[in-house]
PDB file of C-alpha atoms and ligand atoms in Angstrom:
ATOM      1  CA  UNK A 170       0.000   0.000   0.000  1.00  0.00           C
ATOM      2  CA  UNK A 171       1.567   3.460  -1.069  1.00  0.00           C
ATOM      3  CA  UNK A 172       1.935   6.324   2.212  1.00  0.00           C
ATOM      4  CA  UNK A 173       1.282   9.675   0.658  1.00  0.00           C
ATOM      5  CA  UNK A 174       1.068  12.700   2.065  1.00  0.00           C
ATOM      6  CA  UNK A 175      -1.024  14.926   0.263  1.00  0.00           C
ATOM      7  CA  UNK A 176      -0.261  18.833   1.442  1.00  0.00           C
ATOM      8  CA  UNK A 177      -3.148  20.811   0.779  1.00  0.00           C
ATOM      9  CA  UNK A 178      -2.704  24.176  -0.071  1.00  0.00           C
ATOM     10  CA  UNK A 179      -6.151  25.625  -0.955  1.00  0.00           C
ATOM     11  CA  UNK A 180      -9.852  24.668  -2.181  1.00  0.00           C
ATOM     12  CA  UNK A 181      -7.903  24.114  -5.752  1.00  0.00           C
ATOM     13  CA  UNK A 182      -4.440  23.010  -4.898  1.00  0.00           C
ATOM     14  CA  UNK A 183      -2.944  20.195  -3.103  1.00  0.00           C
ATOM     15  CA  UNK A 184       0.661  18.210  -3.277  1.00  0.00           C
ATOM     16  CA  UNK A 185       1.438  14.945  -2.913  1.00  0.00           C
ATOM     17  CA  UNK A 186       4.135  13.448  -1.776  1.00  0.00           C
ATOM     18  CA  UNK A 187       5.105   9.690  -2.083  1.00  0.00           C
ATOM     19  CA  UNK A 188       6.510   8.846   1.471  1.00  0.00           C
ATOM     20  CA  UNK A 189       8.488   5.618   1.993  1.00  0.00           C
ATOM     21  CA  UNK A 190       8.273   5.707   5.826  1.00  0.00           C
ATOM     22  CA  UNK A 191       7.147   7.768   8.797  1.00  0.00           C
ATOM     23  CA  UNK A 192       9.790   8.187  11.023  1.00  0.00           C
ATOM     24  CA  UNK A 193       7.901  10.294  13.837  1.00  0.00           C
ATOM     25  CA  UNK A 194       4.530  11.434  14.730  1.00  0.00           C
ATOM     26  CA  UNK A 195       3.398  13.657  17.647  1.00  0.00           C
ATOM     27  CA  UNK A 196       0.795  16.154  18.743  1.00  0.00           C
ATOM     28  CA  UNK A 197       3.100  18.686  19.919  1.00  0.00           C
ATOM     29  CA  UNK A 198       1.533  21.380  22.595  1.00  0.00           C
ATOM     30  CA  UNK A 199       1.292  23.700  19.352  1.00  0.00           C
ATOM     31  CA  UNK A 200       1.424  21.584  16.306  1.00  0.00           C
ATOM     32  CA  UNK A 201       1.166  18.524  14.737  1.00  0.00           C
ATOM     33  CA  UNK A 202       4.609  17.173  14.121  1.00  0.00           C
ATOM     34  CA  UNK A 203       6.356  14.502  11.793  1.00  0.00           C
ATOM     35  CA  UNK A 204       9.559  13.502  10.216  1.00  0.00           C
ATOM     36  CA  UNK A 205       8.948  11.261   7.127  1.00  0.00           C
ATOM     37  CA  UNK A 206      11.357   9.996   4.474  1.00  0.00           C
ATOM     38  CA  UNK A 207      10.281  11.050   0.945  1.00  0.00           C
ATOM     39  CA  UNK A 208      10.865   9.407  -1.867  1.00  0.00           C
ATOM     40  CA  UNK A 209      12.001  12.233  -4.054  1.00  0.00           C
ATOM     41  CA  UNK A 210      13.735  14.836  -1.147  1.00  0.00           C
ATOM     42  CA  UNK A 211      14.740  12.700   1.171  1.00  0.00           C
ATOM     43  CA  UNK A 212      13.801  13.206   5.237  1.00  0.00           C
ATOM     44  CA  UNK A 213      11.817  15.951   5.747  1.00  0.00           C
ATOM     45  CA  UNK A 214       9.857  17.644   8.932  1.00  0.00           C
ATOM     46  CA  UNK A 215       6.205  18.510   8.552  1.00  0.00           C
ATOM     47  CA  UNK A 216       4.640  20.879  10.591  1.00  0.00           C
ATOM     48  CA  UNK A 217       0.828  20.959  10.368  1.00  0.00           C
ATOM     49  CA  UNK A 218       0.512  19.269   7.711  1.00  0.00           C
ATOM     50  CA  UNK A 219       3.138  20.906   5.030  1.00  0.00           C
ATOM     51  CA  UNK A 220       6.853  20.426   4.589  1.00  0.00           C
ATOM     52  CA  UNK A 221       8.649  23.015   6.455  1.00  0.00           C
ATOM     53  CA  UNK A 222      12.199  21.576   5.434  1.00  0.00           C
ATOM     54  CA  UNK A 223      13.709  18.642   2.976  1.00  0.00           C
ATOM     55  CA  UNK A 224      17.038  16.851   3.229  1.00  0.00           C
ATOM     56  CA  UNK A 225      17.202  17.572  -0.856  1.00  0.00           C
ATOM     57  CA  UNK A 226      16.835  21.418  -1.159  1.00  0.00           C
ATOM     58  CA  UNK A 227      16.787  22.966   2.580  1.00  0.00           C
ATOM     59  CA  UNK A 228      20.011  24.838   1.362  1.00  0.00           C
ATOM     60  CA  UNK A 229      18.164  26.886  -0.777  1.00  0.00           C
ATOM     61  CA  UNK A 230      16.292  28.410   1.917  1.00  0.00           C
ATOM     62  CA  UNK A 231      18.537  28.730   4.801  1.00  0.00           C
ATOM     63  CA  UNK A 232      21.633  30.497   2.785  1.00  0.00           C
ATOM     64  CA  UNK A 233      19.084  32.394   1.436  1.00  0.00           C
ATOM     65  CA  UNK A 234      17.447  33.907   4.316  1.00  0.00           C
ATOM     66  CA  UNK A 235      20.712  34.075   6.524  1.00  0.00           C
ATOM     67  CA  UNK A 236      23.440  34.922   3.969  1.00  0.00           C
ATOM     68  CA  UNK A 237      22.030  38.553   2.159  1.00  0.00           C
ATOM     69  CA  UNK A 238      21.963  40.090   5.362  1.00  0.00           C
ATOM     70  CA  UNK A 239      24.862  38.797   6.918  1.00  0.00           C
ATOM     71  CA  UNK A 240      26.841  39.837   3.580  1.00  0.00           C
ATOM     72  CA  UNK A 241      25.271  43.228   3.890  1.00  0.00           C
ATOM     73  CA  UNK A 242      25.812  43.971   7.611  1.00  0.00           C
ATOM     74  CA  UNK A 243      29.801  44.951   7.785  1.00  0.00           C
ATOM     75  CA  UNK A 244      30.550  42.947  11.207  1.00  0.00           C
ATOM     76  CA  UNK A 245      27.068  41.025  12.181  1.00  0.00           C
ATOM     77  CA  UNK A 246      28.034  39.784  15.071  1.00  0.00           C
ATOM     78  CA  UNK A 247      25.263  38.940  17.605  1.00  0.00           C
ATOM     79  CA  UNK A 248      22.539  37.328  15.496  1.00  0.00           C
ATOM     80  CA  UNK A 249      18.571  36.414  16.445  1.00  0.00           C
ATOM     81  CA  UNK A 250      16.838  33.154  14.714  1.00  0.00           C
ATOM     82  CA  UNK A 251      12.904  33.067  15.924  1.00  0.00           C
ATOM     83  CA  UNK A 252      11.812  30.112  14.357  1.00  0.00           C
ATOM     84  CA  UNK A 253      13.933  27.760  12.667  1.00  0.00           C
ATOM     85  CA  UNK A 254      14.114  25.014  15.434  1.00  0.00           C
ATOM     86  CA  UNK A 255      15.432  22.916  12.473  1.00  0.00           C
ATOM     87  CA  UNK A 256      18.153  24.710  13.212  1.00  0.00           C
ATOM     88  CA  UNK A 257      19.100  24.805   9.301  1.00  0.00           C
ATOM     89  CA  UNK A 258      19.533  28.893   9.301  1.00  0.00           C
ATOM     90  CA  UNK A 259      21.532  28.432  12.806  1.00  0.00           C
ATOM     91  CA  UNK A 260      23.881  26.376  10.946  1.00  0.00           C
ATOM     92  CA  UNK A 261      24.275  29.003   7.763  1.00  0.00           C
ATOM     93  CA  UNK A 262      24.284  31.617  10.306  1.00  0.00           C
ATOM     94  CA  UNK A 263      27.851  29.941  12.249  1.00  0.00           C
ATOM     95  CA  UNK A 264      29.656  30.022   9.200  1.00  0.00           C
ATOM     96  CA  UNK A 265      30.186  33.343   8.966  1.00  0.00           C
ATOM     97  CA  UNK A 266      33.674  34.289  10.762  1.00  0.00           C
ATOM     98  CA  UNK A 267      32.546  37.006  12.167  1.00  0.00           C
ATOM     99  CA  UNK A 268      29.754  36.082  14.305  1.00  0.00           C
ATOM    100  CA  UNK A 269      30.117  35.850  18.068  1.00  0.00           C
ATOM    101  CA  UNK A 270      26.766  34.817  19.198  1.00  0.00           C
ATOM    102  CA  UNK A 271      23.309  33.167  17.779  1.00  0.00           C
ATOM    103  CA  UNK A 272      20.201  33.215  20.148  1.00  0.00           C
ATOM    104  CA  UNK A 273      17.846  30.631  19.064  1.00  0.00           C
ATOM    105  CA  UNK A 274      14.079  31.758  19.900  1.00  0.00           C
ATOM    106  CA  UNK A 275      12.181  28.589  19.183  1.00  0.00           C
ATOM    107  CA  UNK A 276       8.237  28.225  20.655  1.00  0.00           C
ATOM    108  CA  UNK A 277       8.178  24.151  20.199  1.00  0.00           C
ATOM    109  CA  UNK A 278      11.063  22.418  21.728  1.00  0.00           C
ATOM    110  CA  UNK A 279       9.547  19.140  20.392  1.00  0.00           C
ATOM    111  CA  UNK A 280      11.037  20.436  16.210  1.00  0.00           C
ATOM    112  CA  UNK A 281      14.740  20.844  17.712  1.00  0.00           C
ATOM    113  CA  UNK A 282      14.602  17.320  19.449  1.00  0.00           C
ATOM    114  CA  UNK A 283      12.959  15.967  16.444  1.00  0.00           C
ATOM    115  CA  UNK A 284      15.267  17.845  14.240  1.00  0.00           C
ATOM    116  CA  UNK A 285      18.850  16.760  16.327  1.00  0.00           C
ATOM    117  CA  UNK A 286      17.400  13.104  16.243  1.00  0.00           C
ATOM    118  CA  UNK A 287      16.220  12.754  12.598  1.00  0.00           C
ATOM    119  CA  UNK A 288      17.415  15.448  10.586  1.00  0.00           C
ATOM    120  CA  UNK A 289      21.238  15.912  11.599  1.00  0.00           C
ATOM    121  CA  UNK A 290      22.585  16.894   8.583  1.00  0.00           C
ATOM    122  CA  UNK A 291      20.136  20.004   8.980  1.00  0.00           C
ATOM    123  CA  UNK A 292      19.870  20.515  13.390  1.00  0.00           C
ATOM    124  CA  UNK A 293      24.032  19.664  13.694  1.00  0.00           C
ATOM    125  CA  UNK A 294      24.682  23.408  14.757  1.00  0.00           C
ATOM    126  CA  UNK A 295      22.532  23.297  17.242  1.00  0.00           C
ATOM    127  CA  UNK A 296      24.907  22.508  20.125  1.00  0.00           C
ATOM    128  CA  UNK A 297      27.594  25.035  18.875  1.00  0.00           C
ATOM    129  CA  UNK A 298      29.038  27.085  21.493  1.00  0.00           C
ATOM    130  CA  UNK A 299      28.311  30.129  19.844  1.00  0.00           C
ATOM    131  CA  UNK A 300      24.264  29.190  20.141  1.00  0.00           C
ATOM    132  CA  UNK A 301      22.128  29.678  23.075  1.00  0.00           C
ATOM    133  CA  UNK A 302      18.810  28.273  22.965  1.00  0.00           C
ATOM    134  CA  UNK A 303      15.660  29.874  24.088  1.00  0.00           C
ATOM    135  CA  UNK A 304      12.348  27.661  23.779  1.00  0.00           C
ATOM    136  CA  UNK A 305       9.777  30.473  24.360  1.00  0.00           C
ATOM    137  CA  UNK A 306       7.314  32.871  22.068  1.00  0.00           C
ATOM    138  CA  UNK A 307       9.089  34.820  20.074  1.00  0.00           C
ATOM    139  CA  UNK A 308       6.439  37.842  20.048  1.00  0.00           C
ATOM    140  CA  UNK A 309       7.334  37.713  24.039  1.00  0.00           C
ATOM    141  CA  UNK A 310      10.865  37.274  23.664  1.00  0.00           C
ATOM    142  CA  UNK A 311      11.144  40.492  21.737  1.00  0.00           C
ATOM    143  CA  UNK A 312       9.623  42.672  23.652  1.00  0.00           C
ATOM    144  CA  UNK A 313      12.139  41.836  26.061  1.00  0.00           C
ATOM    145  CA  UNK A 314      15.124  42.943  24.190  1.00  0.00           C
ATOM    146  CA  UNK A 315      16.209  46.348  23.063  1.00  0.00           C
ATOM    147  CA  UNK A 316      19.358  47.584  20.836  1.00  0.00           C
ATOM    148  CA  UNK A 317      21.021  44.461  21.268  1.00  0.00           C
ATOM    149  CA  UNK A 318      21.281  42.564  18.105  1.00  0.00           C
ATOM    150  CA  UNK A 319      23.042  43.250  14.418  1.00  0.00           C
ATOM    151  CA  UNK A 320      20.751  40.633  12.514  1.00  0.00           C
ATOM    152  CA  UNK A 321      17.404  39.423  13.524  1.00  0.00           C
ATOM    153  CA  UNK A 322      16.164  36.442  11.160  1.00  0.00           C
ATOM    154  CA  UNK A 323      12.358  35.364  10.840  1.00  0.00           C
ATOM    155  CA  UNK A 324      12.387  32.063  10.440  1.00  0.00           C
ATOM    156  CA  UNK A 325       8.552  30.796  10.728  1.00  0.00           C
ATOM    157  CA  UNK A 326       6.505  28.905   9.735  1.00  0.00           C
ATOM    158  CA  UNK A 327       3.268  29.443   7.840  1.00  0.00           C
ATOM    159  CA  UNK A 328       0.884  32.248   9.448  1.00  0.00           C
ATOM    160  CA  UNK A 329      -1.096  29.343  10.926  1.00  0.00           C
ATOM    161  CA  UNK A 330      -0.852  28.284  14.354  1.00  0.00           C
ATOM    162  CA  UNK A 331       1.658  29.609  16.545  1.00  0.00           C
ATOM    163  CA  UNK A 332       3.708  31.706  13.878  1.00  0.00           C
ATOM    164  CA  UNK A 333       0.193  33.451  13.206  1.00  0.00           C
ATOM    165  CA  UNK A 334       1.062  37.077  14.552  1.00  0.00           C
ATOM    166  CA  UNK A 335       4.803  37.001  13.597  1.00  0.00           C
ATOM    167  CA  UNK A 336       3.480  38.499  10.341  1.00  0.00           C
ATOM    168  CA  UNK A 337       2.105  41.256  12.315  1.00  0.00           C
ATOM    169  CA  UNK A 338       3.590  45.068  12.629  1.00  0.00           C
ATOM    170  CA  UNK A 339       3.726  44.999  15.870  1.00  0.00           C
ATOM    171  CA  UNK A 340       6.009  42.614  16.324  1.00  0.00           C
ATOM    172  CA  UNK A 341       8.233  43.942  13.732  1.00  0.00           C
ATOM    173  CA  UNK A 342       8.058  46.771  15.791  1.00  0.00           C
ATOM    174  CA  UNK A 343       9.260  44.990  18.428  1.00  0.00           C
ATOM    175  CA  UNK A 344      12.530  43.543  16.259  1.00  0.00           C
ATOM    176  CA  UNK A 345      13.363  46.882  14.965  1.00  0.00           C
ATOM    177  CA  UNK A 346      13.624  47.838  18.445  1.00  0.00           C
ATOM    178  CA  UNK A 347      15.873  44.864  19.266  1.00  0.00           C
ATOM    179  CA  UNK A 348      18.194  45.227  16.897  1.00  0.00           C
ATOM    180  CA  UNK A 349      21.104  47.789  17.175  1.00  0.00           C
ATOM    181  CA  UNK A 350      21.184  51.016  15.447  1.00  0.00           C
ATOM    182  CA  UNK A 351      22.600  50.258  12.036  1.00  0.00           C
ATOM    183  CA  UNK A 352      20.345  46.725  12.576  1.00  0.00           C
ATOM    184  CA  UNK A 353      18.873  44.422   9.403  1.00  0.00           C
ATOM    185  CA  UNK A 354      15.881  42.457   9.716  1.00  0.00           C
ATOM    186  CA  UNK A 355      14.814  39.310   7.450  1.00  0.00           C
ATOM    187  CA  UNK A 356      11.613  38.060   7.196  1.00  0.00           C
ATOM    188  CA  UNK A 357      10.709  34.961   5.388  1.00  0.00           C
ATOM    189  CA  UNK A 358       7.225  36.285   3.398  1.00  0.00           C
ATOM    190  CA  UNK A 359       5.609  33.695   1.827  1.00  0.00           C
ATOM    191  CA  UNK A 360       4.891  32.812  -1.767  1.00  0.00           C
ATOM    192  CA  UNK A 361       4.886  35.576  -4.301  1.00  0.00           C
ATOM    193  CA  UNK A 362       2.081  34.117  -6.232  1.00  0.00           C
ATOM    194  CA  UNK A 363      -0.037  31.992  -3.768  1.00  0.00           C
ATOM    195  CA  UNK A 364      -0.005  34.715  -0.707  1.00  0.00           C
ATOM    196  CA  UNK A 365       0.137  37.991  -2.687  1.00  0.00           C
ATOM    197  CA  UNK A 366      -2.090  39.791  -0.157  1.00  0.00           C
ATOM    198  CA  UNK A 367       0.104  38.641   2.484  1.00  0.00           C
ATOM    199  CA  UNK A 368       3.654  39.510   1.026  1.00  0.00           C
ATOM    200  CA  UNK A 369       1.892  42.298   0.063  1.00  0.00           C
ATOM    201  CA  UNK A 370       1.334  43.535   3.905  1.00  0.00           C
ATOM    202  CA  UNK A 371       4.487  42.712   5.223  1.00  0.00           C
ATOM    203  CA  UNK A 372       6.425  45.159   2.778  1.00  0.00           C
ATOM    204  CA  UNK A 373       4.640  47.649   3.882  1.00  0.00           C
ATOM    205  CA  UNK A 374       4.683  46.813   7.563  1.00  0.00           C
ATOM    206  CA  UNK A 375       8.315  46.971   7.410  1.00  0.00           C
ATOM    207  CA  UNK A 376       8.564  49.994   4.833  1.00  0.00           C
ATOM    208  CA  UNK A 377       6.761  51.966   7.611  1.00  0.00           C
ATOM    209  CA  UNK A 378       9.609  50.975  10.443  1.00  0.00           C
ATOM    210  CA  UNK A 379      12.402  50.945   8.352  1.00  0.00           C
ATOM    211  CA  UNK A 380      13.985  53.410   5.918  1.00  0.00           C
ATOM    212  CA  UNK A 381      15.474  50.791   3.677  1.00  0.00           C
ATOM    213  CA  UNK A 382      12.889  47.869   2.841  1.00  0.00           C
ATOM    214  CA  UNK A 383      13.931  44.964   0.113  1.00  0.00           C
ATOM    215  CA  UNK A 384      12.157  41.744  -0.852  1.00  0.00           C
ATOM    216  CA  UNK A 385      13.949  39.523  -2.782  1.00  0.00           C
ATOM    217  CA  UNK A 386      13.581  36.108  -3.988  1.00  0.00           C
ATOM    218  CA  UNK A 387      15.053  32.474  -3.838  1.00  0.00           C
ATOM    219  CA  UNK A 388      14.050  28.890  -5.853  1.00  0.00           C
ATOM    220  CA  UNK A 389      12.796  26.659  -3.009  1.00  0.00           C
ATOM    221  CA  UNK A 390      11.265  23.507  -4.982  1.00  0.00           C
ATOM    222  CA  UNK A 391       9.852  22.054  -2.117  1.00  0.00           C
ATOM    223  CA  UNK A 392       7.743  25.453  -1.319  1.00  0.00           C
ATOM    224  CA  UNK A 393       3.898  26.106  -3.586  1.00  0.00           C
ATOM    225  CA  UNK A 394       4.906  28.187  -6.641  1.00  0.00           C
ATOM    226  CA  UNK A 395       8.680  27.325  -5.948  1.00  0.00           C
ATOM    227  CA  UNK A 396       9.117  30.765  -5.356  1.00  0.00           C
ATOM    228  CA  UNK A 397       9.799  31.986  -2.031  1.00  0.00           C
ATOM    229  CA  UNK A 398      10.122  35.463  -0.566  1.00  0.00           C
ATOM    230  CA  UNK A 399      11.828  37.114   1.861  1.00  0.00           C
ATOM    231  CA  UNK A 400      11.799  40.939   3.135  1.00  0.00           C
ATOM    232  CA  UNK A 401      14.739  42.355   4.389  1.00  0.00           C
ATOM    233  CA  UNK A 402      14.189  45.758   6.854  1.00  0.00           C
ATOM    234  CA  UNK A 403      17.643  47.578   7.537  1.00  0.00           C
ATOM    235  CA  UNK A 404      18.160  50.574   9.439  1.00  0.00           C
ATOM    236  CA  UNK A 405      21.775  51.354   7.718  1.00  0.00           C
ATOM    237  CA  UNK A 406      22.678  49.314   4.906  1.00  0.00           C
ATOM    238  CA  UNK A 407      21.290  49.056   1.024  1.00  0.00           C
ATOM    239  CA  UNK A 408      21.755  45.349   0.220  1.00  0.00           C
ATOM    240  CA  UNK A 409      21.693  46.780  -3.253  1.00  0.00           C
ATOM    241  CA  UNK A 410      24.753  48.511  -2.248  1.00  0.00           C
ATOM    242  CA  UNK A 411      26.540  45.826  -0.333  1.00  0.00           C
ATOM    243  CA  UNK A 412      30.538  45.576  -0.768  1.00  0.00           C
ATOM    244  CA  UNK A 413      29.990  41.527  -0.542  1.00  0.00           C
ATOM    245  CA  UNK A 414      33.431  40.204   0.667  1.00  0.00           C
ATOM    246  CA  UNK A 415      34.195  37.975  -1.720  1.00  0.00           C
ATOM    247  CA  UNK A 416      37.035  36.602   0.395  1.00  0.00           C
ATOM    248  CA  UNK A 417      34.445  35.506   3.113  1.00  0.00           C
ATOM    249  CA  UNK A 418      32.009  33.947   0.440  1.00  0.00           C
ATOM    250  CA  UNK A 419      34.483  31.646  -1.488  1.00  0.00           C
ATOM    251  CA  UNK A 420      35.192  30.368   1.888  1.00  0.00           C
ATOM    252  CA  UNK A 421      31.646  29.771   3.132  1.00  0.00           C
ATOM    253  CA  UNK A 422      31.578  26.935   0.638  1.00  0.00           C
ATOM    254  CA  UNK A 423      28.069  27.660  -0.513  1.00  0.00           C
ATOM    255  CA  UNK A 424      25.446  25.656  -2.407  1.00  0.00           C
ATOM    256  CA  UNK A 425      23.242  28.465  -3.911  1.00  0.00           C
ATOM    257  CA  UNK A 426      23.975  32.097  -2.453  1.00  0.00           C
ATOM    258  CA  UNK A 427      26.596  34.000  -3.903  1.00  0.00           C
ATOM    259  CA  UNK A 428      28.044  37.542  -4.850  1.00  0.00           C
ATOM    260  CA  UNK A 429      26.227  37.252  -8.432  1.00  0.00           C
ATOM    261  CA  UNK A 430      22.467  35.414  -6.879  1.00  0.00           C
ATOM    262  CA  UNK A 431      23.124  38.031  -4.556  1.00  0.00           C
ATOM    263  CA  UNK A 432      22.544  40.968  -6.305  1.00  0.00           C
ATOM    264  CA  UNK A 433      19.953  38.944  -8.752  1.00  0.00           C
ATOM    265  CA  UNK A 434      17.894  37.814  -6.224  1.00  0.00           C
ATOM    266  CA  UNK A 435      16.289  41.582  -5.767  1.00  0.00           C
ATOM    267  CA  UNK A 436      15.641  42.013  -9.021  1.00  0.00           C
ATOM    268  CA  UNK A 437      12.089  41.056  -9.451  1.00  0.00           C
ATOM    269  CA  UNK A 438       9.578  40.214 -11.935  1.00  0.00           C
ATOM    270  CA  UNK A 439       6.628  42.449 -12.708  1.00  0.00           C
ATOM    271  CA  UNK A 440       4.368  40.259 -10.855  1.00  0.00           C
ATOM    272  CA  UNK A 441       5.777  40.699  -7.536  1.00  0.00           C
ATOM    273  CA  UNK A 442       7.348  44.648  -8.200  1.00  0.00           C
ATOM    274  CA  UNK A 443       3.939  45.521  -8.897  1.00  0.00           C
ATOM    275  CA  UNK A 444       2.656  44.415  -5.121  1.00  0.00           C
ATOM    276  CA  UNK A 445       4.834  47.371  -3.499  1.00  0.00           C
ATOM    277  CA  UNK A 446       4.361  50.511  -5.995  1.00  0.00           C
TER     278      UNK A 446
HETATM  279  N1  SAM B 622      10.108  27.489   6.440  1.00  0.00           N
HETATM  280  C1  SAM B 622      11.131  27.170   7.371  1.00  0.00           C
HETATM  281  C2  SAM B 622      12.170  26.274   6.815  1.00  0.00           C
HETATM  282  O1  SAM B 622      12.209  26.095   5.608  1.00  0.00           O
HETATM  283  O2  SAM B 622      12.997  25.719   7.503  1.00  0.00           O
HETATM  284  C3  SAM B 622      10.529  26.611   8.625  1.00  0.00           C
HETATM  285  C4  SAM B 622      11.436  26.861   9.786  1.00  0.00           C
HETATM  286  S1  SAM B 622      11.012  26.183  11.289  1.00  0.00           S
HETATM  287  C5  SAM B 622      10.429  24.616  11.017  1.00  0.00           C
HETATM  288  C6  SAM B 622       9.591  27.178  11.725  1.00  0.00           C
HETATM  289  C7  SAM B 622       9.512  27.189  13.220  1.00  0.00           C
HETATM  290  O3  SAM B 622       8.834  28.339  13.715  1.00  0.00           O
HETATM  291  C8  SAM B 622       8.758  25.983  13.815  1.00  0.00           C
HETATM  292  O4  SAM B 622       9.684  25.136  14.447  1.00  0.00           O
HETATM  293  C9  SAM B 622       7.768  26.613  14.789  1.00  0.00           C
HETATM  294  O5  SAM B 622       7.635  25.874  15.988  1.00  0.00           O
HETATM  295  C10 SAM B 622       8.394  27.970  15.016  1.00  0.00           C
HETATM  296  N2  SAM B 622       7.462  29.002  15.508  1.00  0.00           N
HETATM  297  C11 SAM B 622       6.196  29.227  15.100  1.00  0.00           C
HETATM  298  N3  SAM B 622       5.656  30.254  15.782  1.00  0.00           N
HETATM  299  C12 SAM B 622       6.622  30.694  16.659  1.00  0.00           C
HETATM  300  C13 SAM B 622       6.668  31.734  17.625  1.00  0.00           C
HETATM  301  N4  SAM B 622       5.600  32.543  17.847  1.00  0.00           N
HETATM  302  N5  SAM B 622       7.813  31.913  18.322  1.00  0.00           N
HETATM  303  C14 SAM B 622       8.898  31.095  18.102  1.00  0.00           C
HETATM  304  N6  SAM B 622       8.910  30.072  17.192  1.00  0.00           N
HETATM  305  C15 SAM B 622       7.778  29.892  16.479  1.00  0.00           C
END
C-alpha cells in the first residue's frame, strides 16, 4: 500500500508526496509534528501538515534567508533566529567568521529534538558554542530585548498556528527595536504568487519601520509556486549597495547564495514589483 502525504494548499491546490516511511509522529503542545522519508527529497519535517524543510533542497532556503543580510551587515556579530528550530539557518548563520553569538528563539522544543534526532545533517549546529537556545514565544521574547542585536532572522513557519502574529507590525516593531542602530531584519514572506495579499502587507509593515525595505527572492522547490520570498528591513545598509566580501564567500563553501544570486535575487519580476508601488 503506497503512504502519501497529500499537502493541501487551498480549495484548488494540493501536493502529494510519495513517502516511503514515517519516522515520527506527535501532537506537539502547538502543532502537529512529523519527520517522514520522501521518496524524491529525502527526510523531511512537517509541521501541520506541510513540509517546512527537505534533506534535498533545505540549502536553498537557509543560505538564502541568513546569507544577504549577513553579507550586507559589515561585522554582524550577535545574530537572532525566531523560528527555525530545524536549526538549518543556525547552521548558515555559524559560518560566517565574524559572528560571536546566535540566540535561538524557538516556541516548540519538540522540532529541535525531532530535528537533532532525525534530521542531523540540517539541526548539527545546534549545540555550537556560539548558540544559546531559548524555547519560548518569540512575540514575548522580543519585547524583552532592546538595541542588542546586528541581525534578527524570521524564520517561521506558515501564518497558521503559533507563527500566526509574527506576520504582524507589531512585532516587527518589536525587532526593529531589538536590533542595534545600524540593525537588518529578514523576514521569510511567503509565496509571491499563492499569498500575494500577504507579502503584500508585510512590505509595507516593514517599509513603515524601516527606511530601507527589500524583498527579494530564492528557488525553493519544495515550497507552492517554488518561489519563495523574503523581506529584508535595515536601518543602515542598502543590500543593493553591499561591498559583498568575496574573500568571506568563497570560503563559506556555498550551495546556492553567492556575490552574483546576490545581487539577482532583488531584481524582481513584474508580478511581484507591482505588489509594493
Ligand atoms: N520554512 C522554514 C524552513 O524552511 O525551515 C521553517 C522553519 S522552522 C520549522 C519554523 C519554526 O517556527 C517551527 O519550528 C515553529 O515551531 C516555530 N514558531 C512558530 N511560531 C513561533 C513563535 N511565535 N515563536 C517562536 N517560534 C515559532
Amino acid at each position: 500500500m503506497e503512504l502519501i502525504l497529500t499537502e493541501k494548499h487551498t480549495d484548488g491546490y494540493s501536493v502529494n508526496w510519495k513517502i516511503k516511511e514515517t519516522l515520527h509522529v506527535e501532537q506537539t503542545k502547538y502543532q502537529h509534528l512529523a519527520i517522514v522519508e520522501t521518496y524524491e527529497f529525502g527526510r523531511a519535517l512537517v509541521l501541520d501538515g506541510i513540509i517546512q524543510t527537505t534533506v534535498k533542497d533545505e540549502y536553498m532556503y537557509h543560505e538564502m534567508i541568513a546569507l544577504p543580510a549577513l553579507m550586507t551587515h559589515p561585522n554582524p556579530q550577535k545574530v537572532m533566529v525566531i523560528g527555525g528550530g530545524d536549526g538549518g539557518t543556525i547552521r548558515e548563520v555559524l559560518k560566517h567568521p565574524s559572528v560571536q553569538q546566535v540566540d535561538l528563539v524557538e516556541i516548540d522544543e519538540k522540532v529541535i529534538l525531532a530535528c537533532q534526532k532525525y534530521l542531523p545533517e540540517i539541526s548539527c549546529a545546534l549545540t555550537d558554542s556560539r548558540v544559546r537556545i531559548f524555547v519560548e514565544d518569540g512575540i514575548e521574547y522580543v519585547q524583552r530585548h532592546k538595541d542588542k542585536y546586528d541581525v534578527i532572522l524570521i524564520d517561521s513557519s506558515d501564518p497558521i498556528g503559533p507563527a500566526t502574529n509574527l506576520f504582524h507590525e507589531s512585532f516587527y516593531k518589536n525587532v526593529y527595536e531589538a536590533l542595534k542602530t545600524d540593525g537588518i531584519m529578514v523576514c521569510q514572506s511567503e509565496s509571491p504568487l499563492f499569498n500575494r495579499e500577504l507579502l503584500g502587507n508585510v512590505h509595507k509593515s516593514v517599509k513603515n519601520l524601516f527606511p530601507i525595505t527589500r524583498t527579494y527572492l530564492a528557488t525553493v522547490p519544495t515550497y507552492i509556486s517554488g518561489f519563495w520570498s523574503f523581506t529584508m528591513g535595515s536601518k543602515r545598509y542598502d543590500p543593493l549597495n553591499a561591498e559583498i566580501p568575496l574573500d568571506v564567500v568563497n570560503r563559506l563553501k556555498t550551495k546556492y547564495y553567492n556575490a552574483d544570486i546576490h545581487k539577482g535575487a532583488f531584481v524582481l519580476p513584474e508580478y511581484v514589483a507591482e505588489l509594493f508601488r
